Tab-separated table of C-alpha atoms and ligand atoms in Angstrom:
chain	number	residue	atom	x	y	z
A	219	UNK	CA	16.594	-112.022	-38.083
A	220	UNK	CA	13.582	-111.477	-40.324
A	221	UNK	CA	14.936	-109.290	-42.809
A	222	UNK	CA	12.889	-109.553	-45.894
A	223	UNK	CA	10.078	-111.542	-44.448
A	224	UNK	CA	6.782	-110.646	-45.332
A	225	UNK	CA	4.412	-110.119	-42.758
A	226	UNK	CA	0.321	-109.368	-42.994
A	227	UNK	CA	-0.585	-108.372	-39.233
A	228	UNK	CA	-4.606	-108.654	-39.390
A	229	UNK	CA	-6.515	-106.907	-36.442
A	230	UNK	CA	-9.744	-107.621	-35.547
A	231	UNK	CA	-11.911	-106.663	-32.919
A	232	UNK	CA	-10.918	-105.947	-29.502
A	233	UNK	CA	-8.849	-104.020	-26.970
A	234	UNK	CA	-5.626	-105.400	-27.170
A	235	UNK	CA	-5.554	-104.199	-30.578
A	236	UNK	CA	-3.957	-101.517	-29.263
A	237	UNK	CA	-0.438	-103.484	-28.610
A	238	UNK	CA	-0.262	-103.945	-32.047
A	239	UNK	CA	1.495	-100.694	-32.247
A	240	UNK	CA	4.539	-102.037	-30.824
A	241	UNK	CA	4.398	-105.654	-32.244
A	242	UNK	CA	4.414	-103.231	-35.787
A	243	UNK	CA	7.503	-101.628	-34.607
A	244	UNK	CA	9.397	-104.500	-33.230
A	245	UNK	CA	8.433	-106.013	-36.412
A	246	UNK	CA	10.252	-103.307	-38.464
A	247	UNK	CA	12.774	-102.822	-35.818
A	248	UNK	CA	14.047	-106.451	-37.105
A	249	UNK	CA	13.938	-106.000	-40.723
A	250	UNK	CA	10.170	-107.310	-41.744
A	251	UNK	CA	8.264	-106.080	-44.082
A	252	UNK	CA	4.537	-105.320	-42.152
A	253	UNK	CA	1.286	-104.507	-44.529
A	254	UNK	CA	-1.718	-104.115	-42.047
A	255	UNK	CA	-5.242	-105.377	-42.687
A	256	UNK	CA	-8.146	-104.721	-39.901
A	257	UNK	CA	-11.825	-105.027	-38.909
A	258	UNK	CA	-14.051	-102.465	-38.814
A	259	UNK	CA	-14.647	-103.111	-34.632
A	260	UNK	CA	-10.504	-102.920	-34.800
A	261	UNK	CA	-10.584	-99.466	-36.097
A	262	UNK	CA	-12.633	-97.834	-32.968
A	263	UNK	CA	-9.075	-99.385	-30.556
A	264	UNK	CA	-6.312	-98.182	-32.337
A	265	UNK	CA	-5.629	-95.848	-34.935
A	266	UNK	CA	-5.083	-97.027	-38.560
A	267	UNK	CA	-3.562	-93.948	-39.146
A	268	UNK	CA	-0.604	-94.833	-36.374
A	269	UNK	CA	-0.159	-97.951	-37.823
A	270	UNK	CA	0.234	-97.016	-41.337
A	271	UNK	CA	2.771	-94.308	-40.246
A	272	UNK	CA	5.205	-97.176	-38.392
A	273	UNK	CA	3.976	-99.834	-40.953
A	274	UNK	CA	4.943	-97.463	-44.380
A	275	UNK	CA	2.114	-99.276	-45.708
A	276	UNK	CA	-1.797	-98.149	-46.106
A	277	UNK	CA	-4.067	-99.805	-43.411
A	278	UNK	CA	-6.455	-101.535	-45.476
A	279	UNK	CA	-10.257	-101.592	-43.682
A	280	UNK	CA	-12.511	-102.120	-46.561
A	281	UNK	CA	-13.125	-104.729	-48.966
A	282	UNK	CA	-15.303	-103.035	-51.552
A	283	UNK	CA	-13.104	-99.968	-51.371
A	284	UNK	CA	-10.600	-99.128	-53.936
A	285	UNK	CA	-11.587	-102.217	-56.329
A	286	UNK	CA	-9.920	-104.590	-53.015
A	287	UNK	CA	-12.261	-107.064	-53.810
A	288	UNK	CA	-9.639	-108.593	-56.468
A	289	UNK	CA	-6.514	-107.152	-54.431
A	290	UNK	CA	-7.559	-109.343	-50.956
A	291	UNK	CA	-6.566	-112.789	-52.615
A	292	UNK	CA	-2.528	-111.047	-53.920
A	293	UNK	CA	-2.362	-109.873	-50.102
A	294	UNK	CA	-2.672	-113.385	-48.957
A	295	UNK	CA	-0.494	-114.567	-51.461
A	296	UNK	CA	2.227	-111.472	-50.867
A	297	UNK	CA	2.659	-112.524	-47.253
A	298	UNK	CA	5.310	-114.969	-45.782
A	299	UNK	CA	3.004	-115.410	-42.539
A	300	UNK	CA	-0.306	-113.952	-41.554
A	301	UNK	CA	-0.606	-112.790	-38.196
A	302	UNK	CA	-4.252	-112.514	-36.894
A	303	UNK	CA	-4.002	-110.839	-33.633
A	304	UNK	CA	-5.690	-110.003	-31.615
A	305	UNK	CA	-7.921	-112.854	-32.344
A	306	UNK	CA	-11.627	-111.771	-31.184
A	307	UNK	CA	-14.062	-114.484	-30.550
A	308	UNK	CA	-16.333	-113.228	-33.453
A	309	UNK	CA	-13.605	-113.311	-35.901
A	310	UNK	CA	-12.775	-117.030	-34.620
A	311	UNK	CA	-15.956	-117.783	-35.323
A	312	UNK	CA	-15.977	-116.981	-38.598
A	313	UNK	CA	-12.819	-118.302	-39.564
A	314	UNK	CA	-13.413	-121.910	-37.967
A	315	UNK	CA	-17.065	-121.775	-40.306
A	316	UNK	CA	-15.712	-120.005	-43.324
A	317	UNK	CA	-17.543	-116.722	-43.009
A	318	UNK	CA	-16.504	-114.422	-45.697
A	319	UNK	CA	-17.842	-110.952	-44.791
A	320	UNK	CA	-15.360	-108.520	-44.212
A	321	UNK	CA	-12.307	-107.809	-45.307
A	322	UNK	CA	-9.977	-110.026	-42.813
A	323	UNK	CA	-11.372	-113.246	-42.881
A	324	UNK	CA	-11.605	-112.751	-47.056
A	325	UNK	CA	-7.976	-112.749	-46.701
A	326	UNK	CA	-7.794	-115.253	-44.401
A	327	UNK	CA	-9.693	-117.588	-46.220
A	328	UNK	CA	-7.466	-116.922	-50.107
A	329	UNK	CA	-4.201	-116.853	-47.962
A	330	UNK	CA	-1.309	-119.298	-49.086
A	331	UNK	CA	0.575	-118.490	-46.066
A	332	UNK	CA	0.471	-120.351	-42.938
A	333	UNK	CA	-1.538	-118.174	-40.437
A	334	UNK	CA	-0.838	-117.689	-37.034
A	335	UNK	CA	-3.163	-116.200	-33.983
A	336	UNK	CA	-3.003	-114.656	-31.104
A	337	UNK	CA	-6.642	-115.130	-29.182
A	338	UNK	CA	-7.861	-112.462	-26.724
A	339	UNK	CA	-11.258	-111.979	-24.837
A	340	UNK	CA	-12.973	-112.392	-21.555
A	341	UNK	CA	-12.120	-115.337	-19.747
A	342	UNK	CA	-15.877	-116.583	-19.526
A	343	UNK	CA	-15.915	-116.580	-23.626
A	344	UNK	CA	-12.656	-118.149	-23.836
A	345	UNK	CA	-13.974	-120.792	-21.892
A	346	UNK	CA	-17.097	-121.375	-23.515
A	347	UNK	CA	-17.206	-125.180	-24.867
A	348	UNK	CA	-18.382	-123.221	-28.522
A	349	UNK	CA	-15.300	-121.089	-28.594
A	350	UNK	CA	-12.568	-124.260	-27.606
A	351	UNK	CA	-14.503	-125.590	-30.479
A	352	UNK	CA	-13.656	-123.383	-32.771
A	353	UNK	CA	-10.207	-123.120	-31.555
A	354	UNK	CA	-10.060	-127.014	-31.767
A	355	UNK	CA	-11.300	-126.414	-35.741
A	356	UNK	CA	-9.102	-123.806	-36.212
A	357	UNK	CA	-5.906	-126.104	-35.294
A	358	UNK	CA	-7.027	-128.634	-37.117
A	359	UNK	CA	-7.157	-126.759	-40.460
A	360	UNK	CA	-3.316	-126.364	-39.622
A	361	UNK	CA	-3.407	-122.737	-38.282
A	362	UNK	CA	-0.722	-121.847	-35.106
A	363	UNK	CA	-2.745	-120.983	-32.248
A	364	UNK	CA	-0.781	-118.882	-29.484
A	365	UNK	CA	-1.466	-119.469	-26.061
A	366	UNK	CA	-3.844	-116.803	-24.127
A	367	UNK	CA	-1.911	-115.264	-20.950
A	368	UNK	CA	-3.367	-115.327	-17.431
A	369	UNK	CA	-4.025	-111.706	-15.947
A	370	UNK	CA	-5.760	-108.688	-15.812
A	371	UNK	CA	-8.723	-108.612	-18.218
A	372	UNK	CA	-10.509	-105.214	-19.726
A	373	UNK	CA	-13.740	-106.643	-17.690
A	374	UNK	CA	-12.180	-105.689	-14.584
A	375	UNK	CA	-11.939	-109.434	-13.991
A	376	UNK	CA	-8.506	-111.336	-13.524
A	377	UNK	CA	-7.979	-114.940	-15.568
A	378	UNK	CA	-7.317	-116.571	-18.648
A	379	UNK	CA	-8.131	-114.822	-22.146
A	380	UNK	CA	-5.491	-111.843	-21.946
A	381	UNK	CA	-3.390	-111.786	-25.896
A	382	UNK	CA	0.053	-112.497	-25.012
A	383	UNK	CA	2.549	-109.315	-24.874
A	384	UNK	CA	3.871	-108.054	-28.288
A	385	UNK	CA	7.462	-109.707	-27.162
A	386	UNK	CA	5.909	-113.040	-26.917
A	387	UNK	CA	4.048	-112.737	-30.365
A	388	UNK	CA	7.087	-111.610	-31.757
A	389	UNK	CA	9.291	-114.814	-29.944
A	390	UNK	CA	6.730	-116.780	-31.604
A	391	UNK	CA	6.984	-115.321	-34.805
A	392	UNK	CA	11.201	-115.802	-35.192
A	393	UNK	CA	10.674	-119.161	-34.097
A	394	UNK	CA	8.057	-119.750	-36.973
A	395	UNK	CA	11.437	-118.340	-39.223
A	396	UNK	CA	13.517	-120.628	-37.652
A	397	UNK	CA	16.700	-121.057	-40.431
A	398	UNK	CA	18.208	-125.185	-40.699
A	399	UNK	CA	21.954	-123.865	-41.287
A	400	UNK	CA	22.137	-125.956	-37.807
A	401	UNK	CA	19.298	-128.566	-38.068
A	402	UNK	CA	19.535	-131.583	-36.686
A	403	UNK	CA	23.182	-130.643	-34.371
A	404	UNK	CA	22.636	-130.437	-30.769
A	405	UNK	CA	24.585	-127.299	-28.981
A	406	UNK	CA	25.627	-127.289	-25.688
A	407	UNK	CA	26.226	-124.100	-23.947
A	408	UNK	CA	27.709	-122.640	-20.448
A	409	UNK	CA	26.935	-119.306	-19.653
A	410	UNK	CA	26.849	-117.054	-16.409
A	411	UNK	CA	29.038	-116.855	-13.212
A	412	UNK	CA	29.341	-119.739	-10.836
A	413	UNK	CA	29.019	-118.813	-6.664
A	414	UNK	CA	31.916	-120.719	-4.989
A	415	UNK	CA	30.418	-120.383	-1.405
A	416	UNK	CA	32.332	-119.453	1.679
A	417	UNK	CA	29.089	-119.421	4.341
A	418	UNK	CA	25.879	-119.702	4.335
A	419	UNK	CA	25.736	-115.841	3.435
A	420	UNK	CA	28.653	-115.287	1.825
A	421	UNK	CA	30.129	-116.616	-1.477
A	422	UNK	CA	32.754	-115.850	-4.468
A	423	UNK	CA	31.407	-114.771	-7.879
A	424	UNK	CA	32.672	-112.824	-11.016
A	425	UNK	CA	30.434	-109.891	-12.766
A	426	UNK	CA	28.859	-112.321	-15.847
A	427	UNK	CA	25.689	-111.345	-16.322
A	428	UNK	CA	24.810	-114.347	-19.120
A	429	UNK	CA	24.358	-112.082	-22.068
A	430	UNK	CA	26.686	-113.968	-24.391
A	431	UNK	CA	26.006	-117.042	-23.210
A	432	UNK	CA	22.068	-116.204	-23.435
A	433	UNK	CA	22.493	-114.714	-27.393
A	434	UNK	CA	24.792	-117.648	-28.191
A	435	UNK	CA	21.881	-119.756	-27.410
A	436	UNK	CA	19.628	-118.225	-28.646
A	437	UNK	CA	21.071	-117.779	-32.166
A	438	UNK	CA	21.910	-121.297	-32.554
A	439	UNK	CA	18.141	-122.364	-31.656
A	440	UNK	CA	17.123	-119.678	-34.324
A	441	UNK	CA	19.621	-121.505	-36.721
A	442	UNK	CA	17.721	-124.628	-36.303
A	443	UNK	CA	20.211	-126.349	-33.173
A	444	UNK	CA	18.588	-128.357	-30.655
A	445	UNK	CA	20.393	-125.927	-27.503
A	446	UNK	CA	20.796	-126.679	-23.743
A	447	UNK	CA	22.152	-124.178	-21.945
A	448	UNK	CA	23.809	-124.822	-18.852
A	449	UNK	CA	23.777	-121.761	-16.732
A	450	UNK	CA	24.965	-120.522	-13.433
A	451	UNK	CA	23.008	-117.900	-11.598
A	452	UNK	CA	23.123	-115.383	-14.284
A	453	UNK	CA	20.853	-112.227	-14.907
A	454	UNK	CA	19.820	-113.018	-18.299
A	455	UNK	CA	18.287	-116.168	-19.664
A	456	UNK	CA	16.819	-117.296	-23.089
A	457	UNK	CA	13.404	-116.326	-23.335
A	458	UNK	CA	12.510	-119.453	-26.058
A	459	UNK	CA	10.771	-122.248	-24.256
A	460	UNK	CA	12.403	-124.695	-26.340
A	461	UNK	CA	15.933	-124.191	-25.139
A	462	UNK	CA	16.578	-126.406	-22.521
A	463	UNK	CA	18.308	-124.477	-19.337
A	464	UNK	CA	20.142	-126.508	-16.743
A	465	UNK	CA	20.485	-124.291	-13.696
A	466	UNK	CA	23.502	-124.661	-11.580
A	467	UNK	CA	25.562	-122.734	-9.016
A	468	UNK	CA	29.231	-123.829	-8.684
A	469	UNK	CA	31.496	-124.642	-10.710
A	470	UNK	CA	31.621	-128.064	-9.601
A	471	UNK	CA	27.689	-128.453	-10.600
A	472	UNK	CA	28.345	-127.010	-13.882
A	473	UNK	CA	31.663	-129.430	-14.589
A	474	UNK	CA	29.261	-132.451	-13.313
A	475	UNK	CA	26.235	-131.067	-15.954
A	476	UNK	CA	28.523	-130.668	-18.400
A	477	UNK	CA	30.504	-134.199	-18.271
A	478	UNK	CA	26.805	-135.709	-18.180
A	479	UNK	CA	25.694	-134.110	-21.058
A	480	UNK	CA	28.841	-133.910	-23.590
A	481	UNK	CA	28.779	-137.324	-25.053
A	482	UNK	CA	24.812	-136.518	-26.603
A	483	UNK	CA	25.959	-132.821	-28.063
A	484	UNK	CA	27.749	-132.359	-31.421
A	485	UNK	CA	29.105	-128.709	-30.535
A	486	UNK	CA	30.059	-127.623	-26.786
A	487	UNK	CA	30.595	-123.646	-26.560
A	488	UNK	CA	31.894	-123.146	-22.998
A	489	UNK	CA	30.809	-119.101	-22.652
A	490	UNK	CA	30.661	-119.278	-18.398
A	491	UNK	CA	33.029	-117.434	-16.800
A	492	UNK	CA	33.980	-120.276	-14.121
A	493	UNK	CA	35.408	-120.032	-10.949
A	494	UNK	CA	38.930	-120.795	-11.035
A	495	UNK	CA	39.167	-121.442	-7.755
A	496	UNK	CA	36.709	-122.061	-4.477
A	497	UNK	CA	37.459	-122.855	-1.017
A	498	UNK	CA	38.655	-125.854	0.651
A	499	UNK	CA	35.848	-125.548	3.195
A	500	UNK	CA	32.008	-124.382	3.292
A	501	UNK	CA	31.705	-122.850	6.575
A	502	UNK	CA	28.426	-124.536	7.786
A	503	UNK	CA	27.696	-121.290	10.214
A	504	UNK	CA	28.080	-117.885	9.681
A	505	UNK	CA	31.673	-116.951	9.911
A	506	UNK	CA	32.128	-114.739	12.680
A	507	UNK	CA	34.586	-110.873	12.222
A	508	UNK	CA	37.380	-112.058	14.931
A	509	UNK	CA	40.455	-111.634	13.413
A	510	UNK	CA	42.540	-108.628	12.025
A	511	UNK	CA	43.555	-110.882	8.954
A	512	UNK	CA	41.296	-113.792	7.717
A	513	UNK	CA	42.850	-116.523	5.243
A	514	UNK	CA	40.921	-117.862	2.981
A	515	UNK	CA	41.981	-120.830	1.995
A	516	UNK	CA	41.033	-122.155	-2.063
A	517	UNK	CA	41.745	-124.811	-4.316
A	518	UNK	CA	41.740	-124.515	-7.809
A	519	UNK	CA	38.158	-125.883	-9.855
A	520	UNK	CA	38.091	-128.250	-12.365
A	521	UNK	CA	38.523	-127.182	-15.811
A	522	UNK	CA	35.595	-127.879	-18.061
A	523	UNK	CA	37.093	-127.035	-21.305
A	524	UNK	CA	40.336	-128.647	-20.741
A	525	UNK	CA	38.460	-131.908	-19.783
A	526	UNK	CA	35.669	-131.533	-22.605
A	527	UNK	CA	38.676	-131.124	-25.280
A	528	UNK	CA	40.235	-134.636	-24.185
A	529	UNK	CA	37.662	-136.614	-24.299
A	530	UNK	CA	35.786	-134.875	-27.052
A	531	UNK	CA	35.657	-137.392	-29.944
A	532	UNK	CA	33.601	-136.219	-33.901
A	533	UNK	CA	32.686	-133.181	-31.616
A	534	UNK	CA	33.524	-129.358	-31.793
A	535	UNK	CA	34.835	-127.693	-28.552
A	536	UNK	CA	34.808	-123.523	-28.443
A	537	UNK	CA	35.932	-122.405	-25.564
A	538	UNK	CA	36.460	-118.518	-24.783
A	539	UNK	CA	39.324	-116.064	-23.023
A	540	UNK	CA	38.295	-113.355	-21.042
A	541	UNK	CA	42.072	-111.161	-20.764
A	542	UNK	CA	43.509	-108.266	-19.493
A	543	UNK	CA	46.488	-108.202	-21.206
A	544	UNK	CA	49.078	-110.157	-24.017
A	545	UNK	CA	45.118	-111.335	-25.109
A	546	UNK	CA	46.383	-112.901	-28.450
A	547	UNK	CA	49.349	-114.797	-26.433
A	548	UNK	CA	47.205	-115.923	-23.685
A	549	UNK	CA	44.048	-117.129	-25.892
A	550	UNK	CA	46.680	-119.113	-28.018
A	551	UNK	CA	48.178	-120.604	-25.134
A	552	UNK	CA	44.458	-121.766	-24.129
A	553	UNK	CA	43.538	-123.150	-27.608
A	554	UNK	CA	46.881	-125.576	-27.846
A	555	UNK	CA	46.408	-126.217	-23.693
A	556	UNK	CA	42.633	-127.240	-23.572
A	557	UNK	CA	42.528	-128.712	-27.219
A	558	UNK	CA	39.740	-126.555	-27.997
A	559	UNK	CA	39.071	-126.083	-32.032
A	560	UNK	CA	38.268	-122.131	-31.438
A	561	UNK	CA	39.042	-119.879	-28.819
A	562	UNK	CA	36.784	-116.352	-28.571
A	563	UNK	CA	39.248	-113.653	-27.778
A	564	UNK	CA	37.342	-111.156	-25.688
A	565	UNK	CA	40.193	-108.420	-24.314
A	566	UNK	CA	38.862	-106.252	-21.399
A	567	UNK	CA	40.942	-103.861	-23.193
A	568	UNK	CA	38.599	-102.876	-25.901
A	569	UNK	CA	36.009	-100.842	-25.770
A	570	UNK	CA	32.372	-102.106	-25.228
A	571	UNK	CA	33.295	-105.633	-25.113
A	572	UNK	CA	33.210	-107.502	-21.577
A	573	UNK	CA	31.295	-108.365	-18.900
A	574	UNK	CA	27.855	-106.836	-18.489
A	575	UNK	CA	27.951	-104.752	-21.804
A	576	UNK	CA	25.077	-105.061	-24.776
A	577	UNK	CA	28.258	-104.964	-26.852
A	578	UNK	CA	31.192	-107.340	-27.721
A	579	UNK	CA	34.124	-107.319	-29.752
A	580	UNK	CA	35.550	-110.753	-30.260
A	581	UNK	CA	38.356	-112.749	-32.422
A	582	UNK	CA	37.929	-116.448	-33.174
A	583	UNK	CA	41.160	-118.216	-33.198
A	584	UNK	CA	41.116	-121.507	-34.584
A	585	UNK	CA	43.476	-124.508	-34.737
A	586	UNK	CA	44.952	-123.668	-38.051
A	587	UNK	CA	45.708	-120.035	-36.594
A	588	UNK	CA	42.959	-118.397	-38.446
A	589	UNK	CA	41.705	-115.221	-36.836
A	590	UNK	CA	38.736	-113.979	-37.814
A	591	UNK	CA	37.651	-110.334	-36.180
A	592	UNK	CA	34.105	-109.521	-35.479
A	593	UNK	CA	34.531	-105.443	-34.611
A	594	UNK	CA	32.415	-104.053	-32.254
A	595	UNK	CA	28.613	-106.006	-32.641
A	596	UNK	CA	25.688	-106.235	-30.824
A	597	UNK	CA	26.131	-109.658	-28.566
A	598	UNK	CA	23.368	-110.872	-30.480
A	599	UNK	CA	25.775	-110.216	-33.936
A	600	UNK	CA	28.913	-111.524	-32.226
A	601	UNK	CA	26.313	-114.572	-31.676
A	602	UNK	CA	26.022	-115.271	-35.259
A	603	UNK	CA	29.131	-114.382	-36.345
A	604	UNK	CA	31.003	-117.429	-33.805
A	605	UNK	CA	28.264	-119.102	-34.992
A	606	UNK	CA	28.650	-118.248	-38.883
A	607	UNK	CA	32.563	-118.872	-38.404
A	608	UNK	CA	31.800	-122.427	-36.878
A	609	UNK	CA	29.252	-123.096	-39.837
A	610	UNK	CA	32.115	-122.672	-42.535
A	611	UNK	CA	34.210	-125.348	-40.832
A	612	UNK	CA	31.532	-127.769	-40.038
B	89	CTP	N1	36.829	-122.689	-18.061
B	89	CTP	C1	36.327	-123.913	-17.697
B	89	CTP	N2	36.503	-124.361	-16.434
B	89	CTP	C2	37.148	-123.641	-15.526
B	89	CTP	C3	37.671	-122.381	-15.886
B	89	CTP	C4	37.496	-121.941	-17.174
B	89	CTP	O1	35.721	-124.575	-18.537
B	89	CTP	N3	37.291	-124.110	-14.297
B	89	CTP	C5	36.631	-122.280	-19.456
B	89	CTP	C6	35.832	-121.000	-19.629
B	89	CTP	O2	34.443	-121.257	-19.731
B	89	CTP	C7	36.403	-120.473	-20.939
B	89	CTP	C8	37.841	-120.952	-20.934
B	89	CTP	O3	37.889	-122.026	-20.006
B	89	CTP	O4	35.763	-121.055	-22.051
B	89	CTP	C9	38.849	-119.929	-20.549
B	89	CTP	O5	38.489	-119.339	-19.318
B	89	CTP	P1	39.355	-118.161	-18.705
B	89	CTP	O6	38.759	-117.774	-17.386
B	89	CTP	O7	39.585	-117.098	-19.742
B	89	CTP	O8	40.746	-118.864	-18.513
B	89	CTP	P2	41.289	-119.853	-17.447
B	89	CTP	O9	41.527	-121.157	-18.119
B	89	CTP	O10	40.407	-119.873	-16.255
B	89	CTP	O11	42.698	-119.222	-17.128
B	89	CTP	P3	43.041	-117.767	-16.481
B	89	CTP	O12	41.891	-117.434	-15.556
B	89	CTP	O13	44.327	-117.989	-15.797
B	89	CTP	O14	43.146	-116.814	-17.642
């Protein structure tokens, strides 16, 4: 996702600096490039020496070093996005009054880049009226200011002021990168089991965990959709805040969601795995062991996809096919029976690809019997290749 982005981490003075180790490698881990700059006060909390190793650039400390002086304004200019974090309240300071004393806040202040923060300090400073100021000051002169988590503090204390974890900067930051290949389309998205239920302690689910679903979303939101994801009760959910989840349970509450929502989306990727059938009655008590042999008596759901594909109208319809066996045969059947425009092949039969795997290996039928093979990809991959695939035809 950021492959060739270039991005200045700056460090400045206090003890979360130390997490910056693994925002630096979760940084490189998805193709960035990282250069490191840091305060003095930053270099007693974590070693520049660390971060230059993981960074394979120098750690620069210094301004009057090594003739930086001239070099602070091209490092500002070099990066995509600046990244001050953690933000200390002395180095907020100076940036919201345009101190220019150390080598940080030179580059801050010569940086073409749009610069984003991540604040951390005691809960009493971050309260103080003098540092909301200069938080207030530091919005205003168009910076990104991260939120500050709520938690255990290095004073010992518990509260507000905590920097966010290097997972959240680093949500923030691919959301900065969002791409527009999908601007302006609104996705809607199914994902998860559904629990048909029997009693009030017993119900019928499949093993969906929500991965696909979950990295389907999340790849079109990076590709600029506006995503809702409508999910049953699955073990994996988007982490960014802006994709709308609606939570439901059976697959009655997800067909109702859906048919409310289909008429204001422009692409509907139907990823659940949905009960195909639940039963006829909800026991309202616990049902009791009597019998040697206990029917069950079900009915079959209502198909989402099927109904989604008739009355879909300018509107693109994926819908997938989870098979055992004759997979190409059965996920043709399904494209020409539910009027879907693609249908994602996933076959049990392959290895990696399925239910609760990291892993998927997929084929996208479409209507004019193209089939286009992914090969064994991350879920995340198989993500934005559907989504690349749907892109082309758009
Ligand atoms: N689907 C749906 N509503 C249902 C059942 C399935 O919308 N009640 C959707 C799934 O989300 C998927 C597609 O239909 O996109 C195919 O689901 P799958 O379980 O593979 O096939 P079924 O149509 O249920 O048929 P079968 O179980 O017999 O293979």
């Amino acid at each position: 996702m950021l492959e060739g982005k270039k991005i200045l981490i700056a460090i400045s003075g206090s003890i979360a600096a130390y997490k910056i180790i693994s925002l630096t490698r979760l940084l490189i881990k998805e193709g960035a490039e990282v250069k490191i700059v840091m305060t003095e006060a930053a270099s007693k909390f974590v070693s520049p020496l660390v971060l230059s190793t993981l960074s394979n650039n120098k750690v620069i400390i210094d301004l009057f070093k090594e003739d930086l002086w001239a070099n602070h304004v091209m490092l500002g200019r070099w990066a995509d996005l600046m990244v001050i974090a953690p933000l200390s309240c002395n180095t907020l300071a100076k940036m919201a009054h345009g101190f220019c004393d150390n080598l940080l806040v030179s580059v801050y202040l010569s940086a073409t880049c749009k610069v984003m923060c991540a604040p951390a300090m005691d809960e009493d400073m971050w309260h103080h009226p003098t540092t909301q100021q200069n938080i207030a000051t530091v919005k205003n002169n168009g910076n990104i200011v991260l939120d500050v988590a709520n938690g255990d503090l290095a004073s010992g204390l518990k509260g507000e002021g905590r920097m966010l974890e290097p997972e959240e900067i680093l949500l923030s930051i691919k959301s900065f990168f969002r791409k527009d290949n999908f601007k302006g389309k609104r996705v809607l998205i199914t994902s998860g089991p559904t629990y048909e239920v029997i009693d009030p302690v017993r119900f019928i689910a499949n093993h969906s965990t929500g991965k696909m679903g979950t990295a389907l979303a999340e790849a079109f939101y990076l590709l600029g959709a506006e995503v809702t994801l409508i999910s049953g009760p699955a073990k994996v959910l988007p982490q960014y805040k802006e994709i709308s989840i609606l939570p439901v349970v059976s697959a009655e509450e997800m067909y109702d969601s859906c048919l409310d929502n289909f008429s204001k989306c422009d692409i509907a990727i139907l990823a659940a795995a949905v009960a195909d059938y639940t039963p006829i009655e909800k026991a309202t008590q616990k049902i009791k062991k009597k019998e040697a042999i206990f029917d069950l008596k079900l009915k079959k759901t209502k198909d989402i996809l099927k109904e989604l594909g008739k009355q879909k109208k300018n509107q693109i319809v994926v819908g997938f096919a989870l098979e055992t066996n004759n997979a190409m045969t059965n996920a043709e059947t399904k494209l020409v029976e539910k009027n879907a425009d693609y249908i994602v092949l996933n076959s049990m039969e392959d290895t990696g690809a399925g239910f609760g795997f990291d892993t998927n290996s997929v084929i996208v039928l479409d209507k004019n019997g193209d089939k286009n093979e992914s090969g064994l990809l991350s879920k995340e991959d198989a993500a934005y290749f559907i989504a690349s695939i749907i892109e082309k035809k758009m």
